[in-house]
Coordinates of C-alpha atoms and ligand atoms in Angstrom, one line a residue:
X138 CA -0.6 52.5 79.3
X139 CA 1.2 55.8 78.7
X140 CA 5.0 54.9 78.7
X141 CA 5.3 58.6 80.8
X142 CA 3.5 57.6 83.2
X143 CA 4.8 56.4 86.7
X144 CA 4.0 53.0 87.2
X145 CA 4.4 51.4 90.7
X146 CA 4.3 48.0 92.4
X147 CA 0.9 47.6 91.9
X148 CA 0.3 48.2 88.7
X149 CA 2.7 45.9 87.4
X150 CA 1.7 43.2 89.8
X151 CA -1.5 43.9 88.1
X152 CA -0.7 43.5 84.5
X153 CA 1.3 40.3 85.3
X154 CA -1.9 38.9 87.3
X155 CA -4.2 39.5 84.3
X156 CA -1.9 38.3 81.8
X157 CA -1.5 34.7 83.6
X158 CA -3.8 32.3 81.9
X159 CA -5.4 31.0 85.2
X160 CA -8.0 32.7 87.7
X161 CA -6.4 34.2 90.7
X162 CA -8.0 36.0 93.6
X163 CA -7.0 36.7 97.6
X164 CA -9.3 36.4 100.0
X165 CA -9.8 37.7 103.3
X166 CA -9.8 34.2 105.5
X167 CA -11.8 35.9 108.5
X168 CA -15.2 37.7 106.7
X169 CA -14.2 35.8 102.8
X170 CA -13.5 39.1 101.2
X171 CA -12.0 39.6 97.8
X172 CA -9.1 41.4 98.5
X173 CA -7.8 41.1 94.9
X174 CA -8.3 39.2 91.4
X175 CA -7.2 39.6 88.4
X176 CA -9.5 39.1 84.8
X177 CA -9.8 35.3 84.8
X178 CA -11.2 35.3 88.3
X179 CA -13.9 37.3 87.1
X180 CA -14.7 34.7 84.0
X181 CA -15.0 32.5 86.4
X182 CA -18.4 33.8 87.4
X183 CA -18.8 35.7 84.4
X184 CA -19.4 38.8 86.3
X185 CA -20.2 40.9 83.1
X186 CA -23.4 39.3 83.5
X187 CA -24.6 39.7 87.1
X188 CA -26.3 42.5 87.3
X189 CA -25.4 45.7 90.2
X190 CA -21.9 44.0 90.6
X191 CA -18.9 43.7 88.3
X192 CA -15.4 43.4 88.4
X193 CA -14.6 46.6 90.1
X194 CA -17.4 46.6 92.5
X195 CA -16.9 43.0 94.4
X196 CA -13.6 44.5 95.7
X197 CA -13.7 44.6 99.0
X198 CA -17.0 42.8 99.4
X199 CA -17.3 39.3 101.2
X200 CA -18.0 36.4 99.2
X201 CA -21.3 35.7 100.9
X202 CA -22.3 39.4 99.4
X203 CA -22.0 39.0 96.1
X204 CA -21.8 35.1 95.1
X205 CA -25.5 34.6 95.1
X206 CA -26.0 37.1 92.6
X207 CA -22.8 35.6 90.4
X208 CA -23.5 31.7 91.1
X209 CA -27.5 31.8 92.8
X210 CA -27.2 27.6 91.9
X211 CA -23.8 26.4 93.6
X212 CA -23.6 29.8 95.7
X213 CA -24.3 28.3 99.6
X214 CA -22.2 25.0 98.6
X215 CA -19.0 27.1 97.7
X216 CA -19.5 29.3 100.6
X217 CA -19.3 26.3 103.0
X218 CA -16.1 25.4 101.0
X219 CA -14.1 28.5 101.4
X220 CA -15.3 28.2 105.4
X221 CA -14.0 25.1 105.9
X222 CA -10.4 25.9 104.4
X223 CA -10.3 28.8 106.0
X224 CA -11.2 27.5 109.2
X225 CA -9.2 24.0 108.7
X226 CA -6.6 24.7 106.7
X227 CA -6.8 21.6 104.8
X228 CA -6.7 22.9 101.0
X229 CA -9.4 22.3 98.9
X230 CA -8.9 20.7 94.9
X231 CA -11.6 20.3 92.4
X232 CA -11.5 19.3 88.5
X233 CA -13.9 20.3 85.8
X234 CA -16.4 22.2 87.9
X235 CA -19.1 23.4 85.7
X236 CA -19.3 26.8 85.7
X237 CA -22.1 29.0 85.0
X238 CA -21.8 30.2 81.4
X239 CA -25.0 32.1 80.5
X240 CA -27.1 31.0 77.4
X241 CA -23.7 29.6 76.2
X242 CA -23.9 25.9 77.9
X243 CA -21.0 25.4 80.5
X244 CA -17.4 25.8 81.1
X245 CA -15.0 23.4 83.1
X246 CA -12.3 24.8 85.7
X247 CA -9.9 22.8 87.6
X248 CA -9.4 25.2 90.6
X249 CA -8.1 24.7 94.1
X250 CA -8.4 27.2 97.2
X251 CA -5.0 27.4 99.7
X252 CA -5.1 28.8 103.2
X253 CA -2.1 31.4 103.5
X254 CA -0.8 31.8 107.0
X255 CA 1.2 34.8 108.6
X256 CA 3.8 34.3 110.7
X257 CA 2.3 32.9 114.0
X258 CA 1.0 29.9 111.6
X259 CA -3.1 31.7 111.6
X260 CA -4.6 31.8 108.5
X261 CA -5.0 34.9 107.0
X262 CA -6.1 34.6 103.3
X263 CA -7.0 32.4 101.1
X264 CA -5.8 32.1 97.5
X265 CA -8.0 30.9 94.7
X266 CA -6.6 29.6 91.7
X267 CA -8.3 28.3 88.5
X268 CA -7.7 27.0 85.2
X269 CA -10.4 26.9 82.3
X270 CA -10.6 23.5 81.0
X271 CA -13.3 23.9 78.8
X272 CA -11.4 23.0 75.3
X273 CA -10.2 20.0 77.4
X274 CA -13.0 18.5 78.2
X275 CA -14.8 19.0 75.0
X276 CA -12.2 17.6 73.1
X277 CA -12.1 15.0 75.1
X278 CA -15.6 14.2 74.9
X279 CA -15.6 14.3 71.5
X280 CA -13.1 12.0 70.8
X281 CA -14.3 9.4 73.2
X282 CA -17.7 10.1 71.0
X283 CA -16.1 9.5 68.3
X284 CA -14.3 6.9 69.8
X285 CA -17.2 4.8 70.3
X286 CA -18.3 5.6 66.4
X287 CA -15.5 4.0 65.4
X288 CA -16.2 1.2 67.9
X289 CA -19.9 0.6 67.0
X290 CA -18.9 0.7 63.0
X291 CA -16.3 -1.7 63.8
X292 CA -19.3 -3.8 65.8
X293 CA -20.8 -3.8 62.8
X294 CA -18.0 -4.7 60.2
X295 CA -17.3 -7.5 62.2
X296 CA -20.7 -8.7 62.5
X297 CA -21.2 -8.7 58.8
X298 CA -17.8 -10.4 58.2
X299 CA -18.8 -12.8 60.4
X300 CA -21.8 -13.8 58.0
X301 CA -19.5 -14.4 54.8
X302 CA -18.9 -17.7 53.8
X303 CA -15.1 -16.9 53.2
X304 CA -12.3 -17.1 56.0
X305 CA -10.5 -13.5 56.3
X306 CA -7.5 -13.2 58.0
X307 CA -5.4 -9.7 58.9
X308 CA -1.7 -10.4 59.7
X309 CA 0.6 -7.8 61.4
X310 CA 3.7 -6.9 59.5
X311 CA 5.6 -6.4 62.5
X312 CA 5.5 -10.0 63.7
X313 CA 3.6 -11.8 61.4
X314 CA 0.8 -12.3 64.0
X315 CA -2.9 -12.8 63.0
X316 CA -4.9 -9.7 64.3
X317 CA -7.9 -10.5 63.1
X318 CA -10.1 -13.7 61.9
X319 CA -13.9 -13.9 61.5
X320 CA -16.0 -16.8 62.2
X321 CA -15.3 -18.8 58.2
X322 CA -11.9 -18.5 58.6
X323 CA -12.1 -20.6 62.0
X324 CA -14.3 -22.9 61.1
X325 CA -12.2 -23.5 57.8
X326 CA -9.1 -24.3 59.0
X327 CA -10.6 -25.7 62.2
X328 CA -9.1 -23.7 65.2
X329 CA -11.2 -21.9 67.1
X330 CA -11.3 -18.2 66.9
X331 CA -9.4 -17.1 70.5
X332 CA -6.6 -19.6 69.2
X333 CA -6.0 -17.6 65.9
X334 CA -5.6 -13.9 66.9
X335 CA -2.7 -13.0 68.6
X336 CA -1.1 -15.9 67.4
X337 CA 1.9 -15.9 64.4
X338 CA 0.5 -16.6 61.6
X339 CA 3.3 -19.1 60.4
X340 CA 2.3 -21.2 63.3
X341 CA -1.1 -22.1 61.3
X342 CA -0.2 -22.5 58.3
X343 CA 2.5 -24.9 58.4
X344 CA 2.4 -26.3 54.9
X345 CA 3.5 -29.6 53.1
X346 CA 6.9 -29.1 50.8
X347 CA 5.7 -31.9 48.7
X348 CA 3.9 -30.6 45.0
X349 CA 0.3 -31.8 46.3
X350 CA -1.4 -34.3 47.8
X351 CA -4.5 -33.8 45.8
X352 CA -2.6 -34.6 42.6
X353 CA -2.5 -30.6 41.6
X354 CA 0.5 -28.1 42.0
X355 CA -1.1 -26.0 44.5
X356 CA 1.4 -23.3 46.2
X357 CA 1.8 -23.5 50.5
X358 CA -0.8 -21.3 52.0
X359 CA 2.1 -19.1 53.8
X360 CA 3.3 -18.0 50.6
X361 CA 0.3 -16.0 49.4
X362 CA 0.5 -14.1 52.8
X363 CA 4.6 -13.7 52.2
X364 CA 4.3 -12.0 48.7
X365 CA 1.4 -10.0 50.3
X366 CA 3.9 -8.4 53.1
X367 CA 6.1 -7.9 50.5
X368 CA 3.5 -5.9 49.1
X369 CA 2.3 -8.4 46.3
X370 CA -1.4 -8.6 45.4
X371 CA -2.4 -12.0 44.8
X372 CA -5.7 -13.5 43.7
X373 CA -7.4 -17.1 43.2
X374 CA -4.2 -19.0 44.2
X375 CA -5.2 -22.1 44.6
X376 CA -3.3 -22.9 48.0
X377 CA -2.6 -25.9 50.5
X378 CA -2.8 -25.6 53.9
X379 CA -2.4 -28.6 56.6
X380 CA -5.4 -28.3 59.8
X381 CA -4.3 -28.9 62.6
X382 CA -5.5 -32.5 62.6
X383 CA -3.4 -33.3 59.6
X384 CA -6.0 -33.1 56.8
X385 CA -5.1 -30.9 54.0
X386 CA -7.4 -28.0 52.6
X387 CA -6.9 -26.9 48.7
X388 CA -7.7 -23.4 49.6
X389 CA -8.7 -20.3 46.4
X390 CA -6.8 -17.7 48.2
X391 CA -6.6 -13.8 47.7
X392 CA -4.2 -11.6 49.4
X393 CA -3.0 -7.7 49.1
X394 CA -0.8 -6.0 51.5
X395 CA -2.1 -3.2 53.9
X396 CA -0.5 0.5 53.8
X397 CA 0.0 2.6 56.1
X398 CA -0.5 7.0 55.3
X399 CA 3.4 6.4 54.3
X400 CA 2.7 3.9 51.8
X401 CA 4.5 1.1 53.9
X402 CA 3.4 -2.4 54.0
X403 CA 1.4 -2.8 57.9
X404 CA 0.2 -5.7 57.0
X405 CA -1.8 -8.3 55.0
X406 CA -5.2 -9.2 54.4
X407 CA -6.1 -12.6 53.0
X408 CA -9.3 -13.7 52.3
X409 CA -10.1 -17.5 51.7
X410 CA -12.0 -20.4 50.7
X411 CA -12.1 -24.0 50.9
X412 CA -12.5 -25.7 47.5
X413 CA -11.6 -29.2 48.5
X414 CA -14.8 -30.7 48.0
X415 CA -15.1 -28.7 44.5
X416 CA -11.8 -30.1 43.8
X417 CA -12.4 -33.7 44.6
X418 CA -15.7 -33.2 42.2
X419 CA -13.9 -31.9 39.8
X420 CA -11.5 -34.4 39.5
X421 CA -13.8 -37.4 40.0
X422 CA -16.1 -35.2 36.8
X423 CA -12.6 -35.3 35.0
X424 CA -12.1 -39.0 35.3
X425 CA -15.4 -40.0 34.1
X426 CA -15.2 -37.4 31.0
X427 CA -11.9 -39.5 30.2
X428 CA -13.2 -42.7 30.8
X429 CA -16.3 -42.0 29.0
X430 CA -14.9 -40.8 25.9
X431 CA -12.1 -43.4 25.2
X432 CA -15.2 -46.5 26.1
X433 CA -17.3 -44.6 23.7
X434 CA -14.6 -44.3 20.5
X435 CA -14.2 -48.4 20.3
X436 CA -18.3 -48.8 19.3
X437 CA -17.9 -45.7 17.0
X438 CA -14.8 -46.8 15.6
X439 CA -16.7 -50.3 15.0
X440 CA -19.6 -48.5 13.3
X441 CA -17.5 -46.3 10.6
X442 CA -15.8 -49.7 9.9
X443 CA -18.6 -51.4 9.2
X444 CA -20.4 -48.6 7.6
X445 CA -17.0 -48.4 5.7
X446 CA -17.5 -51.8 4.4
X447 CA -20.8 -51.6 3.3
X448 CA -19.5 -48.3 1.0
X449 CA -17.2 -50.6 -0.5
X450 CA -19.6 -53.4 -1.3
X451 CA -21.8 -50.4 -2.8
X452 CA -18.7 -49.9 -5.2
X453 CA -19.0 -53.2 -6.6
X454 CA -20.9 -53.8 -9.4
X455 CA -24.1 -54.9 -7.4
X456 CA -24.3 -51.9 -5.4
X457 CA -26.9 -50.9 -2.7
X458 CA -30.3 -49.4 -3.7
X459 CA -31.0 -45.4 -3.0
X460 CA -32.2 -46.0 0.5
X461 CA -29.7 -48.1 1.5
X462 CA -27.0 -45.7 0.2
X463 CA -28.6 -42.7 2.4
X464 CA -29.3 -44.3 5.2
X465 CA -24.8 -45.2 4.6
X466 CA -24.1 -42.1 4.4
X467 CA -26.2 -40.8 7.2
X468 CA -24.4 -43.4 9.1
X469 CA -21.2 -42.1 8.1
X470 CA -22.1 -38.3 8.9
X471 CA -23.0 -38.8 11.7
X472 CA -20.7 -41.2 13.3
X473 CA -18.3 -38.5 12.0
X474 CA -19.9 -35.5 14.4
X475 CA -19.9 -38.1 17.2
X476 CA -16.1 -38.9 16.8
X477 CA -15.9 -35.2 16.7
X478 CA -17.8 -34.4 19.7
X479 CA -15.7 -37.8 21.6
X480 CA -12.4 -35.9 20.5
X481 CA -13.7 -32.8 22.1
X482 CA -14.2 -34.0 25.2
X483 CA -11.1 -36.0 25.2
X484 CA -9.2 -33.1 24.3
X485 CA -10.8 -31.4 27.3
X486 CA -10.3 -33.6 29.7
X487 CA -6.3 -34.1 28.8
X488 CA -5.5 -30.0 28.9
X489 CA -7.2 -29.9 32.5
X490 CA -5.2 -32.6 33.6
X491 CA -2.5 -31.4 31.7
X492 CA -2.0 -34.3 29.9
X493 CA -1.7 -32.5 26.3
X494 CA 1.6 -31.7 25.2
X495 CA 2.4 -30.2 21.7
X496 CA 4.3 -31.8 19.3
X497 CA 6.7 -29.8 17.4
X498 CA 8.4 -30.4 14.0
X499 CA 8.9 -28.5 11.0
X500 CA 6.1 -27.9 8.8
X501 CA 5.3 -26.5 5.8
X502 CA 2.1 -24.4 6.9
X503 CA 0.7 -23.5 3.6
X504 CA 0.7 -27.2 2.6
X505 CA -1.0 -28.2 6.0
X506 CA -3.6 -25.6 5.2
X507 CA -4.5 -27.2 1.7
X508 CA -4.6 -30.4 3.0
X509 CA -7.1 -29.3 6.0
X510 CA -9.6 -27.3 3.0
X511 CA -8.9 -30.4 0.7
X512 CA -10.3 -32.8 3.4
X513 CA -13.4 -29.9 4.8
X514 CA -14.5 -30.0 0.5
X515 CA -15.7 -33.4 1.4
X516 CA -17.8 -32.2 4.2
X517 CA -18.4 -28.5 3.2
X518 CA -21.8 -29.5 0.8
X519 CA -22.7 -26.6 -1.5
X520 CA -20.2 -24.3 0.6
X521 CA -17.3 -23.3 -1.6
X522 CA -14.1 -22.8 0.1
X523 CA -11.2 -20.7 -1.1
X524 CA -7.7 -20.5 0.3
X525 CA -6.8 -16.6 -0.2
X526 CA -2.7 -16.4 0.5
X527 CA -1.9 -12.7 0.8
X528 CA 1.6 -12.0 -0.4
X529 CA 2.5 -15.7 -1.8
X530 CA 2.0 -17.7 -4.8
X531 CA 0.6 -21.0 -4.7
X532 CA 3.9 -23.1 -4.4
X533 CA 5.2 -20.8 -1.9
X534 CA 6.6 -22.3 1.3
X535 CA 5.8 -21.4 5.0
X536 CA 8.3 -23.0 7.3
X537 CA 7.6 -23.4 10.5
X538 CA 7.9 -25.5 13.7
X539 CA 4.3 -26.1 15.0
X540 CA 2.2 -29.0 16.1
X541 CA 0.7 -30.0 12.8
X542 CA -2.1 -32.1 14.1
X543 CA -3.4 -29.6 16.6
X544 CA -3.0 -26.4 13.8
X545 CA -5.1 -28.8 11.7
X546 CA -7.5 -29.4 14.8
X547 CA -7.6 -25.5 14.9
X548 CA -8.2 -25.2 11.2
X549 CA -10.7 -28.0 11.0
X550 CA -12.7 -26.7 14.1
X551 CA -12.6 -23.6 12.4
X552 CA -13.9 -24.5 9.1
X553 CA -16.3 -26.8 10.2
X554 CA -18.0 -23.7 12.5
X555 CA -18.0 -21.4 9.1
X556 CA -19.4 -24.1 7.3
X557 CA -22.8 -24.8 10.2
X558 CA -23.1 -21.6 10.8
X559 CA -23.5 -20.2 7.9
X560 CA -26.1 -20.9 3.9
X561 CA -25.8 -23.7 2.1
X562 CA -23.9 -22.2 -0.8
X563 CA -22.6 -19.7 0.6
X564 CA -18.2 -18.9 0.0
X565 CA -15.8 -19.2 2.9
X566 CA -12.4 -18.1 2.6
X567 CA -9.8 -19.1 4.4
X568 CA -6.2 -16.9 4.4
X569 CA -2.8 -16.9 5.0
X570 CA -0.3 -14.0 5.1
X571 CA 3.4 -13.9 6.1
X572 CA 5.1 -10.8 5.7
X573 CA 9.0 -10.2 5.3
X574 CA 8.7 -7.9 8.1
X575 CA 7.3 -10.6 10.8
X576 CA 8.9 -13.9 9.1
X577 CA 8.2 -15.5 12.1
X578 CA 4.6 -15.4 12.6
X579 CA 1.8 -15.9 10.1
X580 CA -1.6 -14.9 10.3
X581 CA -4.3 -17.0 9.3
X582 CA -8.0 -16.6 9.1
X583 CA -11.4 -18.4 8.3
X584 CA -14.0 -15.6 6.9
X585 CA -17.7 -16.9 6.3
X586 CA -20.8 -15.1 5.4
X587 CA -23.2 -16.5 8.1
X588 CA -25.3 -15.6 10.8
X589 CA -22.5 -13.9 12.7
X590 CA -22.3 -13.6 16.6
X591 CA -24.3 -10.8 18.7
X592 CA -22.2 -7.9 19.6
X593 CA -22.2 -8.5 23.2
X594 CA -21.5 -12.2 22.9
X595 CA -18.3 -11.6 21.0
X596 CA -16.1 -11.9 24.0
X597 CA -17.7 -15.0 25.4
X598 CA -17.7 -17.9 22.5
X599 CA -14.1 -18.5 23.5
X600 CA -15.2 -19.7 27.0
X601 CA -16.1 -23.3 27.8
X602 CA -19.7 -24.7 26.8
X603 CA -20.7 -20.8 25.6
X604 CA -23.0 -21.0 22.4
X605 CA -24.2 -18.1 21.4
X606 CA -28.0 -17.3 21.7
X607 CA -28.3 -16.7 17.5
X608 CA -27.9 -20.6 17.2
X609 CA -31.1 -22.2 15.9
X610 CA -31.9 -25.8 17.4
X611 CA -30.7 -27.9 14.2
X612 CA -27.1 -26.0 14.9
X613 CA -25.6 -28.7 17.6
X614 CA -22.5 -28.6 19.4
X615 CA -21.0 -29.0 22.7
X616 CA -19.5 -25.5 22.8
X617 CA -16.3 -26.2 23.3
X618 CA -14.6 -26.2 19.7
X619 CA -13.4 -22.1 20.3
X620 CA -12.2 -23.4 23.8
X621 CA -10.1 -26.0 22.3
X622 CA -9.0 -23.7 19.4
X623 CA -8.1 -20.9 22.2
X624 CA -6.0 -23.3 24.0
X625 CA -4.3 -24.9 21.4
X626 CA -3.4 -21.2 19.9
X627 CA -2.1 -20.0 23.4
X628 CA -0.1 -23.1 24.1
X629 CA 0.9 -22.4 20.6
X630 CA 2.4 -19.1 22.3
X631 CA -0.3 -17.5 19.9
X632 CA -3.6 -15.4 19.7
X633 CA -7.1 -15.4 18.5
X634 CA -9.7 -13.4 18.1
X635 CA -12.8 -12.8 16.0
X636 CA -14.5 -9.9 14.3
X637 CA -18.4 -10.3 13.3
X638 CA -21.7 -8.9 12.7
X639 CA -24.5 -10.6 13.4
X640 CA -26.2 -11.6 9.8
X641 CA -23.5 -10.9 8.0
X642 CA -20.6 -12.7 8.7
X643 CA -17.3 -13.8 10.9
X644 CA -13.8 -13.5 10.4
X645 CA -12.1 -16.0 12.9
X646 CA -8.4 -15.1 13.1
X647 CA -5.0 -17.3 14.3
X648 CA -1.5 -15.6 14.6
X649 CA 1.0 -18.4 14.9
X650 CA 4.5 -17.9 15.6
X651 CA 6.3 -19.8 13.6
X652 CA 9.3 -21.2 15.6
X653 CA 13.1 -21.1 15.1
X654 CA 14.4 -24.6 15.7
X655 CA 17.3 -23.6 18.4
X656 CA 14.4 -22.1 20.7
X657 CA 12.2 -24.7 20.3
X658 CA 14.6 -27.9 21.7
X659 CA 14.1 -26.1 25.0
X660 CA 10.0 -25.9 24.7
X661 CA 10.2 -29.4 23.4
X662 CA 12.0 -30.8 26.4
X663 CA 10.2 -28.8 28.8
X664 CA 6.9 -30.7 27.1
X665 CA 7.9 -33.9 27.4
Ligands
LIG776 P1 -20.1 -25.4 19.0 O1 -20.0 -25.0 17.6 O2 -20.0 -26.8 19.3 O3 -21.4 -24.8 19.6 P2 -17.8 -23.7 19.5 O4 -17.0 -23.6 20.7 O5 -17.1 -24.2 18.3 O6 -19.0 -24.7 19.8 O7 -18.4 -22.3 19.2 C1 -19.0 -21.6 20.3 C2 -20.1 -20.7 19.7 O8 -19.6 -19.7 19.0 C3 -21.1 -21.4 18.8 O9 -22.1 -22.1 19.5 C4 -21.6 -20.3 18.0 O10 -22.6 -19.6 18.8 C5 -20.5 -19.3 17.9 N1 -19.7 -19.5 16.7 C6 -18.6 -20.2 16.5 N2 -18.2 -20.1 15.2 C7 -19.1 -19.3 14.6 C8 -19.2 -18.8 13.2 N3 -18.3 -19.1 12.3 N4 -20.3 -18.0 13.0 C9 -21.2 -17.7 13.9 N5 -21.1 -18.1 15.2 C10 -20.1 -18.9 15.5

């Protein structure tokens, strides 16, 4: 508008009316005419559109004129609503009327119509007023769309964690309540599901003090789900947990803590299982496997006697005759495997009940070495074994504090597997190497030329019962020899590993930390 211009009443009462974000418009209350309206009125019935009327030409024209043409579908129903207010006076109030939008689906006003009465109390107009609540609505039906999304996806989550054999539980960080189980986790612990939501989670898992009932240090069940509010991730803890019926459940637990956008902990989710049974199996599997193999060492120990005396009688001037002597030392080979394969399992079933402590004194390592090749010679047929010390000569001393037994257990497990898995004839070197730099650790290692392991079963001979698939049938073993050897290394506070190629060769290697004395005292207690 030109700023010269004179501008009256009107006009600004005008350019305030269209600039209000609502629909306004004054009607006549005797004949319904529109006496004024301002630009959101006309929205309203999208006047653009009707054809022969438009914004400037329905001024001064009753409703009943025009509507039909702007609103043909709701037209006589709206009519009879402006009647009745102006006749009654009782206002009239509607919310999200759908609106006529052409080709453009629909829009939503809240709009009310108000008698206005002159002095004498008659009504005189009527005043429309109307806000577009289009964006509103749509929002709003979209998020109660998406609303139920999220509700049938949840349906779903729930129904599929409902089918795992694990118990999961969620657990509010604000008060520790359980927000969430599925159908395992009630039927592990016993309570029903109702009981365990909304319920603290401390209440259920009131745990025993005591270090186990089932003979194992298992930690209380409330402790994985502590370190997980703290923000801990936890998995396999093998946990106890008291039903409510006083049993106890050795639990495998997992737990990790739930973040919020922040980062901070909201909670904790712990998924579970109940291993008691496995446990008890385990245990009973234990017991026989150390029953067994002691019942089974007095016969054996009876046979290498006797086979012992018959050697000697064969070192008298008599002697035995050839067949005799073969079938002797068959006797004696092979009572020696057996009393191998007895010790394994022995050995086995004492570090899973932790029953095998190390034995530390001070050794001379290079001396314990020699002995363990003098005493493989014996065994080791047309193999020829060499000690290779790197850095030393042969009367060279390697102190250390180790269990000699179980380094010679190592050695001899590892010899023995260079010497059946690889030619008759063929040279197996075993090393040792102490530098000035590392005084206290010594690497040792077992090299043969044999069949070697495959490539991708490297990582695996180390693990209980594993034999690798290169093994012909005359090759036997138990597969637990690298398990033992693994063992005994770590508790050592040492390592192992291998490097091989299959048909060529394997170099099994030991880095033993040889132990200051002061150090040790404290290890030896602790072992005792
Ligand atoms: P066992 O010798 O009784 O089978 P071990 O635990 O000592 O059990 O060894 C596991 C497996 O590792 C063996 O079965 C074999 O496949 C492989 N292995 C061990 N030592 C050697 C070696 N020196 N050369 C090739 N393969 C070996």
């Amino acid at each position: 508008m030109d700023s010269q211009t004179p501008v009256t009443m009107d006009e600004y009462a005008r350019i305030i009316l269209d600039h209000v974000a609502a629909g306004e418009a004054l009607f006549d209350a005797r004949d319904l005419r529109l006496l004024a309206a301002n630009k959101l009125f006309y929205r309203f019935f999208e006047m653009h559109h009707v054809p022969s009327w438009d914004a400037e030409t329905v001024i001064g024209h009753p409703l009943t004129e025009w509507l039909p043409a702007a609103n043909p579908a709701d037209a006589a129903a709206l009519i009879v609503i402006f009647r009745s207010v102006a006749e009654t006076g009782i206002p009239y109030q509607t919310e999200e009327y759908v609106a006529p939008v052409l080709n453009r689906g629909q829009m939503y006003w809240n709009w009310s119509l108000h008698p206005v009465r002159n002095e004498h109390g008659q009504i005189v107009q009527l005043i429309f007023h109307g806000s577009d609540v289009t964006a509103y609505v749509l929002a709003r039906r979209q998020h109660a769309r998406l609303h139920a999304a999220v509700e049938d996806e949840r349906a779903r989550f729930r129904a599929i964690l409902d089918q795992l054999p694990e118990g999961i539980l969620l657990v509010e960080a604000t008060d520790g309540n359980i927000s969430y189980a599925n159908a395992s986790a009630a039927t592990i612990l016993g309570i029903p599901v109702q009981d365990l939501v909304g319920v603290s989670f401390h209440q259920h898992a009131r745990s025993h003090s005591s270090n186990d009932v089932h003979d194992r240090i298992a930690l209380p069940w409330n402790f994985v789900v502590i370190n997980a509010l703290l923000g801990k991730t936890a998995s396999s803890q093998e946990t106890v947990v008291v039903k409510p019926d006083g049993n106890t459940l050795i639990m495998l637990s997992s737990s990790a803590p739930l973040h919020n956008e922040e980062g901070s902990v909201t909670g904790a989710v712990i998924v579970f299982q109940d291993i008691t049974a496995q446990k008890m199996i385990e245990r009973q599997k234990n017991a026989f496997l150390s029953l067994a193999s002691h019942e089974l060492r007095t016969p054996i120990t009876a046979i290498m006697g006797f086979a012992e005396i018959l050697q000697l009688i064969d070192a008298q001037e008599e002697g035995l005759n050839p067949i005799s002597q073969r079938a002797i030392a068959q006797i004696v080979a092979q009572s020696d495997q057996l009393t191998r394969l007895i010790k394994e399992m022995l050995d086995l079933t004492r570090l899973e009940n932790a029953e095998l402590s190390l034995d530390y004194t001070l050794h001379d390592l290079h001396a314990t070495l020699k002995e363990v090749i003098e005493s493989q010679e014996i065994t080791a047929g047309e193999h020829s074994i060499r000690l290779a010390s790197k850095g030393l000569i042969a009367t060279d001393k390697v102190m250390g504090y180790f269990d000699e037994q179980r380094v010679m257990q190592i050695m001899n497990n590892l010899i023995s597997n260079a010497i059946k898995y690889s030619p008759n004839g063929s040279k197996i070197e075993v090393g040792l190497q102490c530098t000035p730099e590392n005084p206290d650790e010594a690497l040792i290692w077992v090299r043969d030329q044999g069949i070697g392991i495959p490539a991708n079963e490297v990582h695996l001979i180390f693990q209980r019962f594993h034999r690798a698939s290169n093994l012909n049938k005359s090759m036997s073993g138990l597969g637990l020899g690298l398990y033992l050897v693994k063992e005994l290394v770590t508790r050592h506070e040492g390592r192992v590993w291998v490097e091989s190629t299959e048909g060529e060769g394997s170099t099994f290697y030991v880095l033993l930390p040889l132990k200051k004395e002061r150090h040790l005292k404290r290890k030896t207690y602790n072992h005792k």
